[in-house]
Amino acid sequence: MINVQNLYKKFGTNEVLSDISATVKKGEVVSIIGPSGSGKSTFLRCLNLLEVPTDGTIEINGKSLTASNKNIHKIRQEIGMVFQHFHLFPHLTVLENLTYAPIKAKGIKKAEAELKARLLLERVGLSEKEKAYPNSLSGGQKQRVAIARALAMEPELMLFDEPTSALDPEMVKEVLDVMKDLAQSGMTMVVVTHEMGFAREVADRVLFLDHGVLVEEGQPVEFFSNPKTERAKDFLDKVL
Amino acid sequence: MNLDFSQIVPYIPFMLEGIWATLKFVFFAIILGSILGTLLALFKIGSIKPLRWFADAYTSIFRGTPLILQLMIIYFSTPQLTGYDISAFLSAILAFGLNSSAYISEIIRAGIQAVDKGQTEAAQALGVPYRSMMKDIILPQALKNILPALMNEFITLTKESAIVSTIGYLDLMRRAQVVGADLFRNFEPLLFVGFIYWCLVMGLTMIGRVFERRLKQSD
């Protein structure tokens, strides 16, 4: 599904990602963990070209992201993204947030888009909020709407960029529950997270990044109980 | 004190017609200025260098020279250069529209850049094309922030419109001068149209407030 080969990313002279190669299979849930500044968010953002890689290749479903930017809109439509700070459209209602992109980018009819949007709102438990504006929602509700908005495009792959880091502690669970539900439904997911519990419970594989280098990867059970590298051991000692 | 407003009474219908004459070209100038200003703002934030240079050069010229000069150049040089006998009305729309677009483009540029970058990223991540993103996501949010500055610009334009009296266009200002010359009394007609200008600006201010309230719906 995702095939990343020898990915480099530099901001000026600062090398943020260095020679990263990784693959993600269809239906797999991969967690990316690592200290802050390790490049994990940048790596995730490269996967839908919000950051343009300096070097290397990325293929999603056999289509190269790095070869030409011509069809970038089409490719991005197949990749859902959830941000740390939600980035809901504040001037649109919850329902309009969900229907906007399907109508504008995919050309789906309004009635059909609204029908699907209502089903998704039900799925994230926010049916009664469809006419509300984002500013009236709590953080957890905003993030659930943001997940539903991404799902409204019926993506084949979902990227999560620290989806619970900006939430009050009591709201983390409601978002993680939605993500677990999504993982169980067979969605391919790449999740940058500080939630070690989520990574351990839900992820099929863990990637550990430090200083822009993919230091270690493995099964969560293996990785958390018995990390192979010194750097991963250090990191886990600090966070667990 | 030698003040006698009764003398201007017969001239009041003549001066009131000036409201229409003024509003007519101000309206078109605002439309032209807004459309052109938006385009220039998009050029300025865009990635196409020649367009960016063009927009910057345009702004520097139209902000860097007096409006009355621009008006006169358009009105007097068009017949001289092209043979086309341009009307005072069309000259006024062009001069005010082109001049205003330079200011409006700066206001809109600042408004767009003040919208959270995450909004652009969210729209891009959803695969929304640039045009739709600008039209439906970024500009509406920018507009909300810049509405007071934009209203300022429209108010300035309405008042400065009095400059068209210099090319003989029969607007409010010009009509006050005509009446003054007829009566040998200037203060009363000037005061009268001054009051009308103030009313027009108050009207604009009120329209602006209504818009502002409507845009605040989502807060």
Coordinates of C-alpha atoms in Angstrom, one line a residue:
Chain A
M1 CA 0.0 0.0 0.0
I2 CA 2.7 2.4 1.0
N3 CA 6.2 2.0 -0.2
V4 CA 8.8 4.5 0.9
Q5 CA 12.4 4.2 -0.4
N6 CA 15.4 6.2 0.8
L7 CA 13.4 9.2 1.8
Y8 CA 15.4 12.4 2.7
K9 CA 14.0 15.7 3.8
K10 CA 16.0 18.9 4.5
F11 CA 14.8 22.2 5.7
G12 CA 17.6 24.4 4.5
T13 CA 20.7 22.7 5.7
N14 CA 18.9 21.0 8.5
E15 CA 18.4 17.3 7.7
V16 CA 15.1 16.2 9.2
L17 CA 14.7 12.8 7.6
S18 CA 17.6 10.7 6.6
D19 CA 17.4 7.7 4.4
I20 CA 14.1 6.3 5.6
S21 CA 12.7 3.2 3.9
A22 CA 9.5 1.6 5.1
T23 CA 6.4 -0.2 3.8
V24 CA 2.9 -0.4 5.1
K25 CA 0.6 -3.2 3.9
K26 CA -3.1 -2.9 3.3
G27 CA -5.1 -3.0 6.5
E28 CA -2.1 -2.6 8.7
V29 CA -2.0 -0.1 11.6
V30 CA 1.5 1.4 12.0
S31 CA 2.4 3.6 14.9
I32 CA 5.3 6.0 14.6
I33 CA 6.8 7.0 17.9
G34 CA 9.9 8.8 19.0
P35 CA 11.1 11.9 20.9
S36 CA 9.9 15.3 19.8
G37 CA 11.9 16.7 16.9
S38 CA 12.7 13.2 15.7
G39 CA 11.0 13.9 12.3
K40 CA 7.9 11.7 12.8
S41 CA 5.4 14.3 11.9
T42 CA 7.5 15.4 8.9
F43 CA 7.6 11.8 7.8
L44 CA 3.8 11.5 8.0
R45 CA 3.4 14.8 6.2
C46 CA 5.6 13.6 3.3
L47 CA 3.1 10.7 2.8
N48 CA 0.5 13.1 1.3
L49 CA 3.1 15.7 0.1
L50 CA 2.2 18.4 2.6
E51 CA 6.0 18.3 2.8
V52 CA 7.8 17.7 -0.4
P53 CA 10.7 15.2 0.0
T54 CA 14.2 16.4 -0.8
D55 CA 15.1 13.0 -2.2
G56 CA 13.7 9.4 -2.4
T57 CA 10.5 7.9 -3.6
I58 CA 7.1 7.3 -2.2
E59 CA 4.5 5.1 -3.7
I60 CA 0.9 4.8 -2.6
N61 CA -1.1 2.0 -4.1
G62 CA 1.5 1.7 -6.9
K63 CA 1.2 5.4 -7.8
S64 CA 4.3 7.5 -7.3
L65 CA 3.8 10.6 -5.3
T66 CA 7.3 11.9 -6.0
A67 CA 7.3 11.4 -9.7
S68 CA 5.0 14.2 -10.8
N69 CA 2.7 16.5 -9.0
K70 CA 0.0 16.5 -11.7
N71 CA -2.5 14.2 -10.0
I72 CA -1.7 15.2 -6.5
H73 CA -5.3 16.2 -5.8
K74 CA -6.6 12.8 -6.9
I75 CA -4.0 10.9 -4.9
R76 CA -4.7 13.0 -1.8
Q77 CA -8.4 12.2 -2.0
E78 CA -7.5 8.6 -1.3
I79 CA -5.5 9.6 1.8
G80 CA -7.3 10.9 4.9
M81 CA -5.4 13.1 7.3
V82 CA -6.2 14.0 10.9
F83 CA -4.2 16.9 12.4
Q84 CA -3.1 17.6 16.0
H85 CA -5.1 20.9 16.0
F86 CA -8.1 19.5 14.1
H87 CA -8.2 22.3 11.4
L88 CA -11.9 22.1 11.0
F89 CA -13.4 24.8 8.8
P90 CA -14.7 27.2 11.4
H91 CA -17.2 29.0 9.1
L92 CA -19.0 25.8 8.1
T93 CA -21.3 23.7 10.2
V94 CA -20.3 20.2 11.2
L95 CA -22.3 18.7 8.4
E96 CA -20.9 21.1 5.9
N97 CA -17.4 20.3 7.1
L98 CA -18.1 16.6 6.2
T99 CA -19.8 17.2 2.9
Y100 CA -17.6 20.0 1.5
A101 CA -14.8 18.0 0.0
P102 CA -16.9 15.1 -1.3
I103 CA -19.1 17.6 -3.2
K104 CA -16.3 20.0 -4.4
A105 CA -13.4 17.6 -5.0
K106 CA -15.2 14.4 -5.9
G107 CA -18.4 15.8 -7.5
I108 CA -20.7 13.8 -5.4
K109 CA -24.3 15.1 -5.2
K110 CA -25.3 17.1 -2.1
A111 CA -28.1 14.8 -1.0
E112 CA -25.8 11.7 -1.2
A113 CA -23.0 13.4 0.5
E114 CA -25.2 14.5 3.4
L115 CA -26.6 11.0 3.7
K116 CA -23.1 9.5 4.1
A117 CA -22.0 12.4 6.4
R118 CA -24.9 11.6 8.7
L119 CA -23.9 8.0 8.9
L120 CA -20.4 9.0 9.7
L121 CA -21.5 11.4 12.4
E122 CA -23.5 8.6 13.9
R123 CA -20.5 6.4 13.8
V124 CA -18.4 8.9 15.8
G125 CA -21.4 9.6 18.1
L126 CA -22.1 13.2 17.1
S127 CA -25.4 13.0 15.2
E128 CA -27.0 15.7 17.3
K129 CA -24.2 18.2 16.4
E130 CA -24.6 18.4 12.7
K131 CA -25.9 21.9 12.7
A132 CA -23.3 23.2 15.2
Y133 CA -20.3 25.2 14.3
P134 CA -16.9 23.8 15.3
N135 CA -16.2 26.6 17.8
S136 CA -19.0 25.4 20.0
L137 CA -17.5 21.8 20.3
S138 CA -15.1 20.4 22.8
G139 CA -11.6 19.3 21.7
G140 CA -12.6 15.7 21.7
Q141 CA -15.7 16.4 19.7
K142 CA -13.7 18.5 17.2
Q143 CA -11.2 15.7 16.6
R144 CA -14.0 13.1 16.1
V145 CA -15.6 15.5 13.5
A146 CA -12.2 15.8 11.9
I147 CA -11.9 12.0 11.7
A148 CA -15.4 11.8 10.2
R149 CA -14.5 14.6 7.7
A150 CA -11.5 12.6 6.5
L151 CA -13.5 9.4 6.3
A152 CA -16.2 11.2 4.2
M153 CA -13.8 11.1 1.3
E154 CA -13.8 7.3 1.6
P155 CA -10.0 7.1 1.8
E156 CA -8.0 3.9 1.5
L157 CA -5.5 5.1 4.0
M158 CA -5.7 7.4 7.1
L159 CA -2.8 9.4 8.5
F160 CA -3.0 10.7 12.1
D161 CA -0.6 13.4 13.2
E162 CA -0.6 13.3 17.1
P163 CA -4.4 13.2 17.1
T164 CA -4.7 13.4 20.9
S165 CA -1.8 15.6 21.8
A166 CA -3.9 18.8 21.9
L167 CA -6.7 17.3 24.0
D168 CA -7.6 17.5 27.6
P169 CA -6.8 14.2 29.3
E170 CA -10.5 13.3 29.8
M171 CA -11.1 13.6 26.1
V172 CA -8.3 11.4 24.9
K173 CA -10.3 8.2 25.3
E174 CA -13.2 9.2 23.1
V175 CA -10.9 9.9 20.2
L176 CA -8.8 6.7 20.7
D177 CA -12.0 4.7 20.8
V178 CA -13.0 6.0 17.4
M179 CA -9.6 5.2 16.1
K180 CA -9.7 1.7 17.6
D181 CA -13.0 1.1 16.0
L182 CA -11.6 2.3 12.7
A183 CA -8.6 0.0 13.0
Q184 CA -10.9 -3.0 13.6
S185 CA -12.8 -2.1 10.5
G186 CA -9.7 -2.9 8.5
M187 CA -8.6 0.7 7.6
T188 CA -4.9 1.1 6.8
M189 CA -3.6 3.6 9.3
V190 CA -0.4 5.4 10.0
V191 CA -0.4 7.1 13.4
V192 CA 2.1 9.4 14.9
T193 CA 1.4 9.3 18.6
H194 CA 2.6 9.8 22.1
E195 CA 0.0 7.3 23.3
M196 CA 2.1 4.3 24.0
G197 CA -1.0 2.4 25.2
F198 CA -2.6 2.9 21.8
A199 CA 0.6 1.9 20.0
R200 CA 0.9 -1.3 22.1
E201 CA -2.8 -2.3 22.0
V202 CA -3.9 -1.4 18.5
A203 CA -0.8 -1.2 16.2
D204 CA 0.4 -4.1 14.2
R205 CA 3.8 -2.6 13.9
V206 CA 5.8 0.2 15.6
L207 CA 8.4 2.4 13.9
F208 CA 10.8 4.2 16.2
L209 CA 12.4 7.4 14.8
D210 CA 15.1 9.4 16.4
H211 CA 17.0 12.4 14.8
G212 CA 15.4 11.7 11.5
V213 CA 16.6 8.1 11.4
L214 CA 14.4 5.0 11.4
V215 CA 16.2 3.4 14.4
E216 CA 14.0 0.4 15.0
E217 CA 10.8 -1.3 13.9
G218 CA 8.9 -4.3 15.1
Q219 CA 5.9 -5.9 16.6
P220 CA 4.6 -3.8 19.5
V221 CA 4.8 -6.6 22.1
E222 CA 8.4 -7.2 21.1
F223 CA 9.3 -3.6 20.9
F224 CA 7.9 -2.5 24.2
S225 CA 9.1 -5.4 26.3
N226 CA 12.4 -6.0 24.6
P227 CA 13.7 -3.1 22.5
K228 CA 16.8 -4.0 20.5
T229 CA 18.5 -0.6 20.3
E230 CA 19.9 1.5 23.1
R231 CA 18.1 4.6 21.9
A232 CA 14.7 2.9 21.9
K233 CA 15.5 1.6 25.4
D234 CA 16.4 5.2 26.6
F235 CA 13.2 6.6 25.1
L236 CA 10.9 3.9 26.5
D237 CA 12.5 4.3 30.0
K238 CA 11.5 8.0 29.8
V239 CA 7.9 7.6 28.7
L240 CA 6.8 4.4 30.3
Chain B
M1 CA -23.7 86.4 10.5
N2 CA -24.8 86.2 6.9
L3 CA -26.4 82.8 6.5
D4 CA -29.5 82.2 4.5
F5 CA -30.4 78.6 3.8
S6 CA -33.7 79.5 2.2
Q7 CA -31.8 80.7 -0.9
I8 CA -30.6 77.2 -1.8
V9 CA -34.1 75.7 -1.6
P10 CA -34.8 76.0 -5.3
Y11 CA -31.5 74.2 -6.0
I12 CA -32.0 71.3 -3.7
P13 CA -33.5 68.9 -6.3
F14 CA -30.5 69.8 -8.6
M15 CA -28.0 69.0 -5.8
L16 CA -29.9 65.8 -4.7
E17 CA -29.5 64.4 -8.2
G18 CA -25.8 64.5 -7.4
I19 CA -26.3 61.7 -4.9
W20 CA -27.3 59.4 -7.8
A21 CA -24.4 60.7 -9.9
T22 CA -21.9 60.1 -7.2
L23 CA -23.3 56.7 -6.1
K24 CA -23.4 55.4 -9.7
F25 CA -19.7 55.6 -10.3
V26 CA -18.7 54.9 -6.7
F27 CA -20.6 51.6 -6.9
F28 CA -18.9 50.5 -10.1
A29 CA -15.5 51.7 -8.8
I30 CA -16.0 49.6 -5.7
I31 CA -16.9 46.5 -7.8
L32 CA -14.0 47.0 -10.1
G33 CA -11.6 47.7 -7.2
S34 CA -12.7 44.6 -5.3
I35 CA -12.5 42.2 -8.2
L36 CA -9.1 43.5 -9.3
G37 CA -7.9 43.8 -5.8
T38 CA -8.7 40.2 -5.1
L39 CA -6.9 39.1 -8.2
L40 CA -3.8 41.2 -7.3
A41 CA -3.8 39.8 -3.8
L42 CA -3.8 36.2 -5.2
F43 CA -1.0 37.1 -7.5
K44 CA 1.0 38.5 -4.6
I45 CA 0.7 35.3 -2.5
G46 CA 0.9 33.0 -5.5
S47 CA 4.0 31.2 -6.6
I48 CA 4.2 32.6 -10.2
K49 CA 7.0 35.1 -10.1
P50 CA 6.0 37.4 -13.1
L51 CA 2.5 37.8 -11.7
R52 CA 4.0 38.6 -8.3
W53 CA 6.2 41.3 -9.8
F54 CA 3.3 42.7 -11.8
A55 CA 1.1 43.0 -8.7
D56 CA 3.9 44.6 -6.7
A57 CA 4.7 47.1 -9.5
Y58 CA 1.0 47.9 -10.0
T59 CA 0.5 48.6 -6.3
S60 CA 3.6 50.7 -6.1
I61 CA 2.5 52.9 -9.1
F62 CA -1.1 53.4 -8.0
R63 CA -0.3 54.0 -4.4
G64 CA 2.7 56.1 -5.2
T65 CA 1.0 58.8 -7.3
P66 CA -1.9 61.1 -6.5
L67 CA -5.4 59.9 -7.3
I68 CA -6.2 63.2 -8.9
L69 CA -3.3 62.8 -11.3
Q70 CA -4.4 59.3 -12.3
L71 CA -7.9 60.6 -12.9
M72 CA -6.6 63.4 -15.1
I73 CA -4.2 61.2 -17.0
I74 CA -7.1 58.8 -17.8
Y75 CA -9.5 61.6 -18.7
F76 CA -7.2 63.8 -20.7
S77 CA -4.7 61.5 -22.2
T78 CA -7.0 58.8 -23.5
P79 CA -8.4 61.1 -26.3
Q80 CA -4.9 62.4 -27.0
L81 CA -3.4 59.0 -27.3
T82 CA -6.1 56.9 -28.8
G83 CA -8.6 59.3 -30.2
Y84 CA -11.3 57.7 -28.1
D85 CA -13.4 60.5 -26.4
I86 CA -13.7 58.9 -23.0
S87 CA -16.6 60.2 -20.8
A88 CA -16.0 61.7 -17.4
F89 CA -18.1 58.8 -15.9
L90 CA -16.0 56.1 -17.4
S91 CA -12.8 57.9 -16.5
A92 CA -14.0 58.2 -12.9
I93 CA -14.9 54.5 -12.6
L94 CA -11.5 53.5 -14.1
A95 CA -9.4 55.9 -12.0
F96 CA -11.1 55.1 -8.7
G97 CA -11.4 51.4 -9.4
L98 CA -7.8 50.9 -10.5
N99 CA -6.5 53.1 -7.6
S100 CA -8.6 51.4 -5.0
S101 CA -7.6 47.9 -6.2
A102 CA -4.1 48.7 -5.1
Y103 CA -5.1 49.3 -1.6
I104 CA -7.7 46.5 -1.5
S105 CA -5.1 44.0 -2.7
E106 CA -2.9 44.8 0.3
I107 CA -5.8 44.5 2.7
I108 CA -6.9 41.1 1.2
R109 CA -3.3 39.9 1.1
A110 CA -2.9 40.6 4.8
G111 CA -6.3 38.9 5.5
I112 CA -5.3 35.7 3.6
Q113 CA -2.0 35.5 5.3
A114 CA -3.7 35.8 8.7
V115 CA -5.8 32.7 8.1
D116 CA -4.3 29.7 9.9
K117 CA -2.1 27.7 7.7
G118 CA -3.8 24.6 8.9
Q119 CA -6.8 25.6 6.9
T120 CA -4.8 25.4 3.7
E121 CA -3.3 22.1 4.8
A122 CA -6.7 20.6 5.7
A123 CA -8.1 21.5 2.4
Q124 CA -5.1 20.2 0.5
A125 CA -5.1 17.0 2.5
L126 CA -8.8 16.5 1.4
G127 CA -7.7 16.9 -2.2
V128 CA -9.6 20.1 -2.7
P129 CA -8.4 22.0 -5.8
Y130 CA -6.7 25.4 -5.2
R131 CA -9.5 27.5 -6.7
S132 CA -12.2 26.0 -4.6
M133 CA -10.0 26.1 -1.5
M134 CA -9.4 29.9 -2.0
K135 CA -13.0 30.7 -2.9
D136 CA -14.8 28.5 -0.2
I137 CA -12.3 28.1 2.6
I138 CA -9.7 30.8 2.7
L139 CA -11.3 34.0 1.3
P140 CA -14.5 33.7 3.4
Q141 CA -12.4 33.5 6.6
A142 CA -10.1 36.3 5.4
L143 CA -13.1 38.5 4.6
K144 CA -14.3 38.2 8.2
N145 CA -11.0 39.5 9.5
I146 CA -10.6 42.3 7.0
L147 CA -14.1 43.6 6.9
P148 CA -13.4 46.7 9.0
A149 CA -10.4 47.6 6.9
L150 CA -12.3 47.1 3.7
M151 CA -15.2 49.3 4.9
N152 CA -12.6 52.0 5.7
E153 CA -11.4 51.8 2.1
F154 CA -14.9 52.0 0.7
I155 CA -15.7 55.0 2.9
T156 CA -12.5 56.7 1.8
L157 CA -13.4 56.0 -1.8
T158 CA -16.9 57.5 -1.3
K159 CA -15.6 60.7 0.1
E160 CA -12.6 61.1 -2.2
S161 CA -15.0 60.7 -5.1
A162 CA -15.5 64.4 -4.8
I163 CA -12.2 64.7 -6.8
V164 CA -14.2 63.9 -10.0
S165 CA -15.5 67.5 -9.8
T166 CA -12.2 68.5 -11.3
I167 CA -12.9 66.8 -14.6
G168 CA -16.4 68.4 -14.8
Y169 CA -18.4 65.3 -13.7
L170 CA -21.6 66.6 -12.1
D171 CA -21.3 64.8 -8.8
L172 CA -22.4 66.2 -5.4
M173 CA -19.3 68.3 -5.0
R174 CA -19.5 69.8 -8.5
R175 CA -23.2 70.6 -8.1
A176 CA -22.4 72.5 -4.8
Q177 CA -19.9 74.5 -6.7
V178 CA -22.3 75.3 -9.5
V179 CA -25.0 76.4 -7.1
G180 CA -22.4 78.5 -5.2
A181 CA -21.4 80.2 -8.4
D182 CA -25.0 80.9 -9.3
L183 CA -25.9 82.3 -5.9
F184 CA -22.6 84.0 -5.0
R185 CA -23.0 82.2 -1.7
N186 CA -20.8 79.1 -1.2
F187 CA -21.2 78.2 2.4
E188 CA -24.8 76.9 2.3
P189 CA -24.5 74.6 -0.7
L190 CA -21.2 73.2 0.5
L191 CA -22.6 72.6 4.0
F192 CA -25.6 70.9 2.4
V193 CA -23.6 68.4 0.3
G194 CA -21.3 67.9 3.2
F195 CA -24.3 66.7 5.2
I196 CA -25.2 64.4 2.3
Y197 CA -21.7 62.9 2.2
W198 CA -21.9 62.2 5.9
C199 CA -25.3 60.5 5.4
L200 CA -23.9 58.3 2.6
V201 CA -20.9 57.3 4.8
M202 CA -23.3 56.5 7.7
G203 CA -25.3 54.3 5.4
L204 CA -22.2 52.5 4.3
T205 CA -21.1 52.0 8.0
M206 CA -24.5 50.5 8.8
I207 CA -24.3 48.1 5.8
G208 CA -20.8 47.1 7.1
R209 CA -22.2 46.3 10.5
V210 CA -24.9 44.1 9.1
F211 CA -22.3 42.1 7.2
E212 CA -20.0 41.8 10.2
R213 CA -22.9 40.5 12.3
R214 CA -23.7 37.9 9.6
L215 CA -20.1 36.7 9.3
K216 CA -19.9 36.3 13.1
Q217 CA -22.7 33.7 13.0
S218 CA -20.1 30.9 13.4
D219 CA -18.5 32.2 16.6

